[in-house]
mmCIF file of C-alpha atoms and ligand atoms in Angstrom:
data_model
loop_
_atom_site.group_PDB
_atom_site.id
_atom_site.type_symbol
_atom_site.label_atom_id
_atom_site.label_comp_id
_atom_site.label_asym_id
_atom_site.label_seq_id
_atom_site.Cartn_x
_atom_site.Cartn_y
_atom_site.Cartn_z
ATOM 1 C CA MET A 592 20.284 -9.558 -2.304
ATOM 2 C CA PRO A 593 19.884 -5.882 -3.245
ATOM 3 C CA ASP A 594 23.020 -4.497 -4.838
ATOM 4 C CA SER A 595 22.393 -0.822 -4.105
ATOM 5 C CA GLY A 596 21.374 1.246 -1.108
ATOM 6 C CA LEU A 597 22.288 0.769 2.495
ATOM 7 C CA LEU A 598 22.472 -2.732 3.968
ATOM 8 C CA PHE A 599 22.439 -3.193 7.709
ATOM 9 C CA LYS A 600 21.852 -6.021 10.111
ATOM 10 C CA GLU A 601 19.779 -5.749 13.234
ATOM 11 C CA GLY A 602 19.953 -9.036 15.071
ATOM 12 C CA PRO A 603 18.929 -11.782 12.658
ATOM 13 C CA VAL A 604 17.009 -9.363 10.396
ATOM 14 C CA ILE A 605 18.800 -7.806 7.453
ATOM 15 C CA PHE A 606 17.503 -4.475 6.218
ATOM 16 C CA ALA A 607 18.241 -2.832 2.922
ATOM 17 C CA ASP A 608 17.339 0.835 2.735
ATOM 18 C CA ILE A 609 17.027 1.615 -0.938
ATOM 19 C CA ARG A 610 14.877 4.628 -0.286
ATOM 20 C CA MET A 611 17.017 6.715 2.035
ATOM 21 C CA ALA A 612 19.390 8.127 -0.577
ATOM 22 C CA LEU A 613 16.580 8.888 -3.032
ATOM 23 C CA PHE A 614 13.920 10.168 -0.655
ATOM 24 C CA ARG A 615 14.811 13.841 -0.689
ATOM 25 C CA SER A 616 15.029 14.288 -4.453
ATOM 26 C CA GLU A 617 11.843 12.249 -4.895
ATOM 27 C CA ILE A 618 9.714 14.195 -2.430
ATOM 28 C CA ILE A 619 10.933 17.522 -3.829
ATOM 29 C CA LYS A 620 9.999 16.455 -7.352
ATOM 30 C CA ASP A 621 6.652 14.877 -6.427
ATOM 31 C CA VAL A 622 5.380 17.683 -4.196
ATOM 32 C CA SER A 623 6.580 20.423 -6.491
ATOM 33 C CA THR A 624 4.873 18.820 -9.506
ATOM 34 C CA GLY A 625 1.687 18.060 -7.574
ATOM 35 C CA LEU A 626 1.203 21.405 -5.881
ATOM 36 C CA ASN A 627 2.144 23.540 -8.875
ATOM 37 C CA ALA A 628 -0.503 21.846 -11.039
ATOM 38 C CA SER A 629 -3.871 23.491 -11.656
ATOM 39 C CA ARG A 630 -5.546 20.570 -9.825
ATOM 40 C CA LYS A 631 -3.366 20.107 -6.775
ATOM 41 C CA SER A 632 -2.338 16.640 -5.611
ATOM 42 C CA ILE A 633 0.195 14.840 -3.420
ATOM 43 C CA PRO A 634 1.052 11.129 -4.049
ATOM 44 C CA SER A 635 -0.508 8.848 -1.441
ATOM 45 C CA LYS A 636 2.759 7.098 -0.585
ATOM 46 C CA TYR A 637 3.601 10.190 1.524
ATOM 47 C CA PHE A 638 0.905 9.248 4.064
ATOM 48 C CA TYR A 639 3.157 6.597 5.502
ATOM 49 C CA ASP A 640 5.626 8.000 7.989
ATOM 50 C CA GLU A 641 5.596 6.436 11.466
ATOM 51 C CA ARG A 642 2.386 8.238 12.484
ATOM 52 C CA GLY A 643 0.721 7.532 9.127
ATOM 53 C CA SER A 644 1.489 3.811 9.410
ATOM 54 C CA GLN A 645 0.046 3.769 12.941
ATOM 55 C CA LEU A 646 -3.082 5.603 11.792
ATOM 56 C CA PHE A 647 -3.513 3.124 8.945
ATOM 57 C CA GLU A 648 -3.337 0.299 11.484
ATOM 58 C CA GLU A 649 -6.092 2.025 13.458
ATOM 59 C CA ILE A 650 -8.169 2.338 10.287
ATOM 60 C CA CYS A 651 -7.826 -1.421 9.740
ATOM 61 C CA SER A 652 -9.718 -2.195 12.927
ATOM 62 C CA LEU A 653 -12.490 0.394 12.486
ATOM 63 C CA PRO A 654 -15.992 -1.109 12.190
ATOM 64 C CA GLU A 655 -16.605 0.836 8.944
ATOM 65 C CA TYR A 656 -13.362 -0.291 7.251
ATOM 66 C CA TYR A 657 -14.478 -3.680 5.895
ATOM 67 C CA PRO A 658 -11.472 -4.471 3.584
ATOM 68 C CA THR A 659 -9.038 -5.693 6.266
ATOM 69 C CA ARG A 660 -11.369 -8.039 8.124
ATOM 70 C CA THR A 661 -12.855 -9.333 4.862
ATOM 71 C CA GLU A 662 -9.444 -10.120 3.351
ATOM 72 C CA MET A 663 -8.395 -11.747 6.649
ATOM 73 C CA SER A 664 -11.489 -13.959 6.536
ATOM 74 C CA ILE A 665 -10.512 -15.028 3.016
ATOM 75 C CA LEU A 666 -6.918 -15.687 4.084
ATOM 76 C CA LYS A 667 -8.071 -17.814 6.992
ATOM 77 C CA LEU A 668 -9.537 -20.303 4.545
ATOM 78 C CA SER A 669 -7.092 -19.916 1.658
ATOM 79 C CA ALA A 670 -3.745 -19.771 3.524
ATOM 80 C CA PRO A 671 -3.567 -23.561 4.106
ATOM 81 C CA ILE A 672 -4.300 -24.156 0.393
ATOM 82 C CA ILE A 673 -1.748 -21.550 -0.746
ATOM 83 C CA MET A 674 0.980 -22.834 1.581
ATOM 84 C CA LYS A 675 0.337 -26.513 0.894
ATOM 85 C CA SER A 676 2.533 -26.617 -2.196
ATOM 86 C CA PHE A 677 5.065 -24.051 -0.977
ATOM 87 C CA ASP A 678 7.551 -25.814 1.250
ATOM 88 C CA ARG A 679 10.648 -23.715 0.640
ATOM 89 C CA GLY A 680 11.487 -20.359 -0.910
ATOM 90 C CA ASP A 681 10.827 -16.659 -0.456
ATOM 91 C CA ILE A 682 7.574 -15.055 0.665
ATOM 92 C CA VAL A 683 7.708 -11.503 -0.696
ATOM 93 C CA GLU A 684 5.192 -8.931 0.535
ATOM 94 C CA LEU A 685 4.883 -5.628 -1.341
ATOM 95 C CA GLY A 686 3.555 -2.776 0.834
ATOM 96 C CA SER A 687 3.722 -5.081 3.839
ATOM 97 C CA GLY A 688 2.686 -2.672 6.624
ATOM 98 C CA ALA A 689 1.919 -4.566 9.842
ATOM 99 C CA ASN A 690 2.217 -8.329 10.030
ATOM 100 C CA GLY A 691 -1.313 -9.611 10.734
ATOM 101 C CA LYS A 692 -1.897 -11.075 7.293
ATOM 102 C CA ILE A 693 1.485 -12.706 6.760
ATOM 103 C CA ARG A 694 1.164 -14.401 10.140
ATOM 104 C CA MET A 695 -1.781 -16.352 8.791
ATOM 105 C CA LEU A 696 0.455 -17.733 6.045
ATOM 106 C CA LEU A 697 3.327 -18.548 8.391
ATOM 107 C CA ASP A 698 0.889 -20.281 10.742
ATOM 108 C CA ALA A 699 -0.415 -22.306 7.823
ATOM 109 C CA ALA A 700 3.168 -23.313 6.932
ATOM 110 C CA GLY A 701 3.745 -24.630 10.460
ATOM 111 C CA PRO A 702 6.909 -24.463 12.611
ATOM 112 C CA SER A 703 8.730 -27.324 10.864
ATOM 113 C CA ARG A 704 8.912 -25.437 7.560
ATOM 114 C CA LEU A 705 9.950 -22.028 8.928
ATOM 115 C CA SER A 706 13.701 -22.542 8.516
ATOM 116 C CA ASP A 707 13.205 -23.189 4.776
ATOM 117 C CA LEU A 708 11.310 -19.943 4.299
ATOM 118 C CA ARG A 709 12.559 -16.399 3.976
ATOM 119 C CA TYR A 710 10.187 -13.480 4.426
ATOM 120 C CA ILE A 711 10.938 -10.365 2.338
ATOM 121 C CA PRO A 712 8.722 -7.393 3.257
ATOM 122 C CA VAL A 713 9.048 -4.330 1.003
ATOM 123 C CA ASP A 714 7.653 -1.006 2.233
ATOM 124 C CA VAL A 715 8.338 2.736 2.079
ATOM 125 C CA SER A 716 7.631 2.944 5.803
ATOM 126 C CA GLU A 717 10.811 2.048 7.665
ATOM 127 C CA SER A 718 9.054 2.096 11.032
ATOM 128 C CA ALA A 719 6.309 -0.289 9.892
ATOM 129 C CA LEU A 720 8.921 -2.611 8.411
ATOM 130 C CA THR A 721 11.187 -2.756 11.461
ATOM 131 C CA GLU A 722 8.353 -3.107 13.962
ATOM 132 C CA ALA A 723 6.662 -5.861 11.986
ATOM 133 C CA SER A 724 9.940 -7.747 11.431
ATOM 134 C CA GLU A 725 10.983 -7.616 15.069
ATOM 135 C CA GLU A 726 7.615 -8.899 16.180
ATOM 136 C CA LEU A 727 7.667 -11.696 13.608
ATOM 137 C CA LEU A 728 11.074 -12.897 14.770
ATOM 138 C CA LYS A 729 9.793 -13.262 18.297
ATOM 139 C CA LEU A 730 6.792 -15.221 17.116
ATOM 140 C CA TYR A 731 8.579 -17.353 14.517
ATOM 141 C CA PRO A 732 12.143 -18.070 15.655
ATOM 142 C CA GLY A 733 14.194 -19.500 12.806
ATOM 143 C CA LEU A 734 12.444 -17.507 10.105
ATOM 144 C CA GLN A 735 14.872 -15.534 7.950
ATOM 145 C CA ILE A 736 13.819 -11.972 7.175
ATOM 146 C CA LEU A 737 15.164 -9.526 4.622
ATOM 147 C CA GLY A 738 13.374 -6.202 5.008
ATOM 148 C CA ILE A 739 13.619 -3.792 2.082
ATOM 149 C CA VAL A 740 12.721 -0.120 2.524
ATOM 150 C CA ALA A 741 11.878 0.832 -1.047
ATOM 151 C CA ASP A 742 9.215 2.133 -3.383
ATOM 152 C CA PHE A 743 7.786 -0.999 -4.992
ATOM 153 C CA SER A 744 6.831 0.869 -8.151
ATOM 154 C CA MET A 745 10.423 1.988 -8.742
ATOM 155 C CA HIS A 746 12.779 -0.542 -7.179
ATOM 156 C CA LEU A 747 11.356 -4.000 -7.787
ATOM 157 C CA GLU A 748 14.737 -5.064 -9.134
ATOM 158 C CA THR A 749 16.107 -4.937 -5.578
ATOM 159 C CA VAL A 750 13.885 -7.845 -4.532
ATOM 160 C CA PRO A 751 15.771 -11.144 -4.850
ATOM 161 C CA CYS A 752 14.331 -13.637 -7.338
ATOM 162 C CA ASP A 753 16.784 -16.540 -7.135
ATOM 163 C CA ARG A 754 14.413 -18.865 -5.241
ATOM 164 C CA LYS A 755 10.833 -19.983 -5.756
ATOM 165 C CA ARG A 756 8.559 -17.129 -4.675
ATOM 166 C CA LEU A 757 5.123 -16.361 -3.386
ATOM 167 C CA ILE A 758 4.619 -12.639 -3.917
ATOM 168 C CA PHE A 759 1.824 -10.928 -1.970
ATOM 169 C CA PHE A 760 0.262 -7.543 -2.711
ATOM 170 C CA LEU A 761 -2.558 -7.369 -0.198
ATOM 171 C CA GLY A 762 -5.071 -4.869 1.158
ATOM 172 C CA SER A 763 -6.112 -3.727 -2.355
ATOM 173 C CA THR A 764 -3.118 -1.407 -2.420
ATOM 174 C CA ILE A 765 -3.292 -2.052 -6.177
ATOM 175 C CA GLY A 766 -6.427 0.138 -6.086
ATOM 176 C CA ASN A 767 -4.287 3.115 -5.084
ATOM 177 C CA PHE A 768 -2.693 3.055 -8.556
ATOM 178 C CA ASP A 769 -4.463 4.619 -11.529
ATOM 179 C CA GLU A 770 -5.464 2.396 -14.434
ATOM 180 C CA LYS A 771 -2.257 2.843 -16.413
ATOM 181 C CA MET A 772 -0.007 2.316 -13.385
ATOM 182 C CA ARG A 773 -1.909 -0.857 -12.434
ATOM 183 C CA GLU A 774 -1.209 -2.402 -15.795
ATOM 184 C CA GLU A 775 2.408 -1.294 -15.818
ATOM 185 C CA PHE A 776 2.933 -2.552 -12.294
ATOM 186 C CA LEU A 777 1.540 -6.007 -13.022
ATOM 187 C CA LYS A 778 3.747 -6.221 -16.102
ATOM 188 C CA LEU A 779 6.786 -5.192 -14.035
ATOM 189 C CA VAL A 780 6.082 -7.879 -11.446
ATOM 190 C CA ALA A 781 5.449 -10.467 -14.195
ATOM 191 C CA ALA A 782 8.829 -9.631 -15.734
ATOM 192 C CA THR A 783 10.555 -10.637 -12.475
ATOM 193 C CA MET A 784 8.614 -13.930 -12.121
ATOM 194 C CA ASN A 785 9.499 -17.501 -13.056
ATOM 195 C CA ASP A 786 7.027 -20.242 -14.037
ATOM 196 C CA ARG A 787 7.197 -21.654 -10.506
ATOM 197 C CA ASP A 788 6.220 -18.346 -8.825
ATOM 198 C CA SER A 789 2.766 -17.109 -7.799
ATOM 199 C CA PHE A 790 1.569 -13.545 -7.329
ATOM 200 C CA LEU A 791 -1.321 -13.057 -4.894
ATOM 201 C CA VAL A 792 -3.179 -9.788 -5.258
ATOM 202 C CA GLY A 793 -6.003 -8.468 -3.068
ATOM 203 C CA PHE A 794 -8.787 -6.564 -4.859
ATOM 204 C CA ASP A 795 -11.518 -4.572 -3.125
ATOM 205 C CA MET A 796 -14.660 -5.250 -5.155
ATOM 206 C CA LEU A 797 -17.542 -2.959 -6.122
ATOM 207 C CA LYS A 798 -20.397 -2.914 -3.626
ATOM 208 C CA PRO A 799 -23.088 -0.451 -2.508
ATOM 209 C CA LYS A 800 -21.787 3.108 -2.527
ATOM 210 C CA ALA A 801 -22.901 3.781 1.062
ATOM 211 C CA THR A 802 -20.781 0.908 2.392
ATOM 212 C CA ILE A 803 -17.716 2.100 0.492
ATOM 213 C CA GLU A 804 -18.137 5.747 1.475
ATOM 214 C CA ALA A 805 -18.621 4.864 5.155
ATOM 215 C CA ALA A 806 -15.275 3.027 5.123
ATOM 216 C CA TYR A 807 -13.501 6.288 4.220
ATOM 217 C CA ASN A 808 -15.596 8.564 6.463
ATOM 218 C CA ASP A 809 -15.442 6.770 9.803
ATOM 219 C CA ALA A 810 -17.327 8.186 12.772
ATOM 220 C CA ARG A 811 -14.191 8.467 14.927
ATOM 221 C CA GLY A 812 -12.403 10.597 12.345
ATOM 222 C CA VAL A 813 -9.303 8.365 12.086
ATOM 223 C CA THR A 814 -9.323 8.521 8.279
ATOM 224 C CA SER A 815 -9.483 12.298 8.499
ATOM 225 C CA LYS A 816 -6.355 12.304 10.715
ATOM 226 C CA PHE A 817 -4.669 9.892 8.300
ATOM 227 C CA ASN A 818 -5.498 12.163 5.358
ATOM 228 C CA LYS A 819 -4.236 15.305 7.114
ATOM 229 C CA ASN A 820 -1.052 13.513 8.190
ATOM 230 C CA ILE A 821 0.238 13.984 4.644
ATOM 231 C CA LEU A 822 0.448 17.742 5.358
ATOM 232 C CA ARG A 823 2.453 17.092 8.526
ATOM 233 C CA VAL A 824 4.868 14.964 6.479
ATOM 234 C CA ILE A 825 5.322 17.811 3.969
ATOM 235 C CA ASN A 826 5.767 20.323 6.830
ATOM 236 C CA ARG A 827 8.509 18.211 8.390
ATOM 237 C CA GLU A 828 10.318 17.094 5.241
ATOM 238 C CA LEU A 829 10.163 20.330 3.234
ATOM 239 C CA ASN A 830 9.980 22.998 5.962
ATOM 240 C CA ALA A 831 6.433 23.944 5.106
ATOM 241 C CA ASP A 832 3.759 25.549 7.296
ATOM 242 C CA PHE A 833 0.488 23.884 6.314
ATOM 243 C CA GLN A 834 -2.098 24.401 9.089
ATOM 244 C CA THR A 835 -4.040 21.152 9.194
ATOM 245 C CA SER A 836 -7.032 22.975 10.723
ATOM 246 C CA HIS A 837 -7.377 24.999 7.496
ATOM 247 C CA PHE A 838 -8.307 21.806 5.610
ATOM 248 C CA ASP A 839 -11.226 19.376 5.807
ATOM 249 C CA HIS A 840 -11.135 15.686 4.997
ATOM 250 C CA VAL A 841 -13.299 14.821 1.985
ATOM 251 C CA ALA A 842 -13.859 11.277 0.667
ATOM 252 C CA PHE A 843 -16.498 10.320 -1.898
ATOM 253 C CA PHE A 844 -17.182 7.572 -4.423
ATOM 254 C CA ASN A 845 -16.640 8.700 -8.018
ATOM 255 C CA LYS A 846 -19.074 6.465 -9.878
ATOM 256 C CA ASP A 847 -17.691 7.238 -13.331
ATOM 257 C CA ARG A 848 -14.289 5.930 -12.329
ATOM 258 C CA ASP A 849 -15.265 3.300 -9.747
ATOM 259 C CA ARG A 850 -13.058 4.844 -7.106
ATOM 260 C CA ILE A 851 -13.025 6.554 -3.752
ATOM 261 C CA GLU A 852 -11.293 9.898 -4.011
ATOM 262 C CA MET A 853 -9.742 11.451 -0.942
ATOM 263 C CA HIS A 854 -9.069 15.163 -0.925
ATOM 264 C CA LEU A 855 -8.149 17.889 1.553
ATOM 265 C CA ARG A 856 -10.433 20.871 1.003
ATOM 266 C CA ALA A 857 -9.364 24.333 2.187
ATOM 267 C CA ASN A 858 -11.991 25.745 4.557
ATOM 268 C CA ARG A 859 -10.670 29.319 4.050
ATOM 269 C CA ASN A 860 -8.301 31.229 1.792
ATOM 270 C CA THR A 861 -4.864 30.249 2.985
ATOM 271 C CA VAL A 862 -1.212 30.854 2.117
ATOM 272 C CA VAL A 863 1.374 28.133 2.636
ATOM 273 C CA ASN A 864 5.130 28.593 2.536
ATOM 274 C CA ILE A 865 7.174 25.606 1.464
ATOM 275 C CA GLU A 866 10.672 26.790 2.244
ATOM 276 C CA ASP A 867 12.623 23.978 0.616
ATOM 277 C CA LEU A 868 10.735 24.483 -2.665
ATOM 278 C CA GLU A 869 10.979 28.282 -2.392
ATOM 279 C CA LEU A 870 7.254 28.216 -2.980
ATOM 280 C CA GLU A 871 4.514 30.465 -1.655
ATOM 281 C CA LEU A 872 1.277 28.667 -2.351
ATOM 282 C CA LYS A 873 -2.042 30.513 -2.390
ATOM 283 C CA ILE A 874 -4.941 28.132 -1.845
ATOM 284 C CA GLU A 875 -8.465 29.440 -2.178
ATOM 285 C CA LYS A 876 -11.389 28.458 0.027
ATOM 286 C CA ASP A 877 -12.957 25.191 -1.300
ATOM 287 C CA GLU A 878 -9.907 24.380 -3.427
ATOM 288 C CA THR A 879 -8.809 20.770 -2.908
ATOM 289 C CA ILE A 880 -5.582 18.798 -2.768
ATOM 290 C CA HIS A 881 -6.186 15.302 -4.138
ATOM 291 C CA THR A 882 -4.384 12.835 -1.865
ATOM 292 C CA GLU A 883 -5.603 9.352 -2.818
ATOM 293 C CA ASN A 884 -7.624 7.220 -5.183
ATOM 294 C CA SER A 885 -8.855 3.844 -4.054
ATOM 295 C CA CYS A 886 -10.330 1.938 -6.990
ATOM 296 C CA LYS A 887 -12.945 -0.749 -6.575
ATOM 297 C CA PHE A 888 -13.092 -3.638 -9.033
ATOM 298 C CA SER A 889 -15.494 -5.861 -10.906
ATOM 299 C CA ARG A 890 -14.575 -9.469 -11.626
ATOM 300 C CA GLU A 891 -14.533 -8.657 -15.347
ATOM 301 C CA GLY A 892 -12.234 -5.682 -14.699
ATOM 302 C CA VAL A 893 -9.769 -7.862 -12.783
ATOM 303 C CA LYS A 894 -9.797 -10.515 -15.535
ATOM 304 C CA GLU A 895 -9.098 -7.912 -18.198
ATOM 305 C CA LEU A 896 -6.275 -6.342 -16.202
ATOM 306 C CA VAL A 897 -4.624 -9.700 -15.557
ATOM 307 C CA LYS A 898 -4.879 -10.662 -19.231
ATOM 308 C CA LYS A 899 -3.161 -7.445 -20.307
ATOM 309 C CA SER A 900 -0.290 -8.123 -17.905
ATOM 310 C CA GLY A 901 0.647 -11.460 -19.502
ATOM 311 C CA MET A 902 -0.468 -13.452 -16.467
ATOM 312 C CA GLU A 903 -3.418 -15.726 -15.803
ATOM 313 C CA ILE A 904 -5.671 -16.360 -12.845
ATOM 314 C CA LYS A 905 -4.788 -19.662 -11.191
ATOM 315 C CA ASN A 906 -7.151 -19.338 -8.230
ATOM 316 C CA TRP A 907 -9.831 -16.886 -7.172
ATOM 317 C CA TYR A 908 -10.629 -16.723 -3.451
ATOM 318 C CA SER A 909 -13.454 -14.569 -2.171
ATOM 319 C CA ASP A 910 -15.835 -14.054 0.763
ATOM 320 C CA GLU A 911 -19.519 -14.941 0.861
ATOM 321 C CA LYS A 912 -20.686 -11.469 -0.171
ATOM 322 C CA GLY A 913 -18.034 -11.091 -2.865
ATOM 323 C CA TRP A 914 -16.800 -7.883 -1.220
ATOM 324 C CA PHE A 915 -13.107 -8.672 -1.566
ATOM 325 C CA SER A 916 -11.048 -11.038 -3.708
ATOM 326 C CA LEU A 917 -7.669 -12.615 -3.384
ATOM 327 C CA THR A 918 -6.451 -13.718 -6.789
ATOM 328 C CA GLU A 919 -3.557 -16.079 -7.347
ATOM 329 C CA LEU A 920 -1.778 -15.225 -10.597
ATOM 330 C CA SER A 921 0.923 -17.042 -12.522
ATOM 331 C CA LEU A 922 2.680 -16.457 -15.844
ATOM 332 C CA ALA A 923 0.431 -17.300 -18.792
HETATM 333 N N1 SAH B 1282 -0.446 -4.813 3.122
HETATM 334 C C1 SAH B 1282 -0.970 -4.189 4.331
HETATM 335 C C2 SAH B 1282 -0.784 -2.682 4.334
HETATM 336 C C3 SAH B 1282 -1.560 -1.918 3.300
HETATM 337 S S1 SAH B 1282 -1.343 -0.155 3.514
HETATM 338 C C4 SAH B 1282 -2.430 -4.553 4.464
HETATM 339 O O1 SAH B 1282 -2.947 -5.236 3.599
HETATM 340 O O2 SAH B 1282 -3.042 -4.177 5.449
HETATM 341 C C5 SAH B 1282 -0.256 0.195 2.191
HETATM 342 C C6 SAH B 1282 1.179 -0.138 2.593
HETATM 343 O O3 SAH B 1282 1.984 0.073 1.430
HETATM 344 C C7 SAH B 1282 1.726 0.778 3.685
HETATM 345 O O4 SAH B 1282 2.448 0.015 4.624
HETATM 346 C C8 SAH B 1282 2.623 1.755 2.934
HETATM 347 O O5 SAH B 1282 3.703 2.196 3.721
HETATM 348 C C9 SAH B 1282 3.057 0.930 1.741
HETATM 349 N N2 SAH B 1282 3.294 1.705 0.516
HETATM 350 C C10 SAH B 1282 2.504 2.647 -0.046
HETATM 351 N N3 SAH B 1282 3.023 3.075 -1.221
HETATM 352 C C11 SAH B 1282 4.187 2.384 -1.378
HETATM 353 C C12 SAH B 1282 5.173 2.359 -2.397
HETATM 354 N N4 SAH B 1282 5.080 3.139 -3.467
HETATM 355 N N5 SAH B 1282 6.227 1.517 -2.250
HETATM 356 C C13 SAH B 1282 6.335 0.709 -1.149
HETATM 357 N N6 SAH B 1282 5.426 0.690 -0.154
HETATM 358 C C14 SAH B 1282 4.354 1.506 -0.272
HETATM 359 C C1 AVI B 1283 -3.655 1.091 1.531
HETATM 360 N N1 AVI B 1283 -4.922 1.324 0.828
HETATM 361 C C2 AVI B 1283 -5.339 0.143 0.107
HETATM 362 C C3 AVI B 1283 -5.971 1.922 1.674
HETATM 363 C C4 AVI B 1283 -7.273 2.084 0.841
HETATM 364 O O1 AVI B 1283 -8.314 1.665 1.330
HETATM 365 O O2 AVI B 1283 -7.204 2.575 -0.285
HETATM 366 C C5 AVI B 1283 -5.551 3.262 2.232
HETATM 367 C C6 AVI B 1283 -6.635 3.981 2.932
HETATM 368 N N2 AVI B 1283 -7.008 5.205 2.673
HETATM 369 C C7 AVI B 1283 -7.988 5.558 3.481
HETATM 370 N N3 AVI B 1283 -8.288 4.526 4.242
HETATM 371 C C8 AVI B 1283 -7.448 3.523 3.925
#
């Protein structure tokens, strides 16, 4: 059980809000560092307020956004294998978001095993966490849930590790880290694992550039709304006056770094006041704010990363086209 932050109980779900007390100092530091730099950026975790989480859910069902449906197709086949040897313990999900994927695992476990399982979703988005948990309880009565609102890159120590664990990090959220952070993060998770635990990580694999770029430039413009939502978050949290119409959504594949880059590009010279940072920001036409990287992986790249983290690949699940991979890792 987490030993810091705010613990509260809502019906049979227990929530621990590790983030609340730290949020303000964190966002001030992150946004101030990012927007005062010569190449402006804002960390992608600030996409996910209530609206951002809803927009991400919409993205997941867009025809162009292949990662969600591809990973779900892999889970459909692999969930029964993964759950076969896991009859009791904790199912931890880092960056849990909505509950579609975890439901496939709970279904594979079957109703008779639910009371021996505890589900521990960890997410910065309190709204996503509470909504998903409430829905899960209705669908799976008897399941214990401990929801933790926390930044998984900073507060992994708040996730209990006293029982056997299956730890999930799905959706290729690992691709939103840069290379150094990916390695550090895997090492951090490995340091909390026992021999009996497994870590299941989703990787979005390299594929034709046009397919990848279409996934981040959907025809309905949902990804554009999602990208611009980060400015609305900054406006609300730091009393800023970004005009979202002064920025265009830009997403392209950077071939040298095997990643999609998302930016917001100013479509005119604009001045933004961020009251809580006492900052007047002059942004020139065509200047960009870098909001996200989404790395795509080769099988060799994944193997190398896993090796560096002190873990090994126990199982490799993939789809027919090799577009997405779910890797099961354990301590080496
Ligand atoms: N796992 C889900 C959601 C992926 S979207 C899926 O596969 O579809 C990424 C999720 O991670 C969002 O719910 C977001 O709120 C959460 N997230 C992003 N950065 C985070 C961080 N640093 N710490 C904890 N959660 C984070
Ligand atoms: C959460 N993450 C893995 C998504 C991605 O594809 O990198 C976020 C996203 N950004 C734009 N569309 C989806």
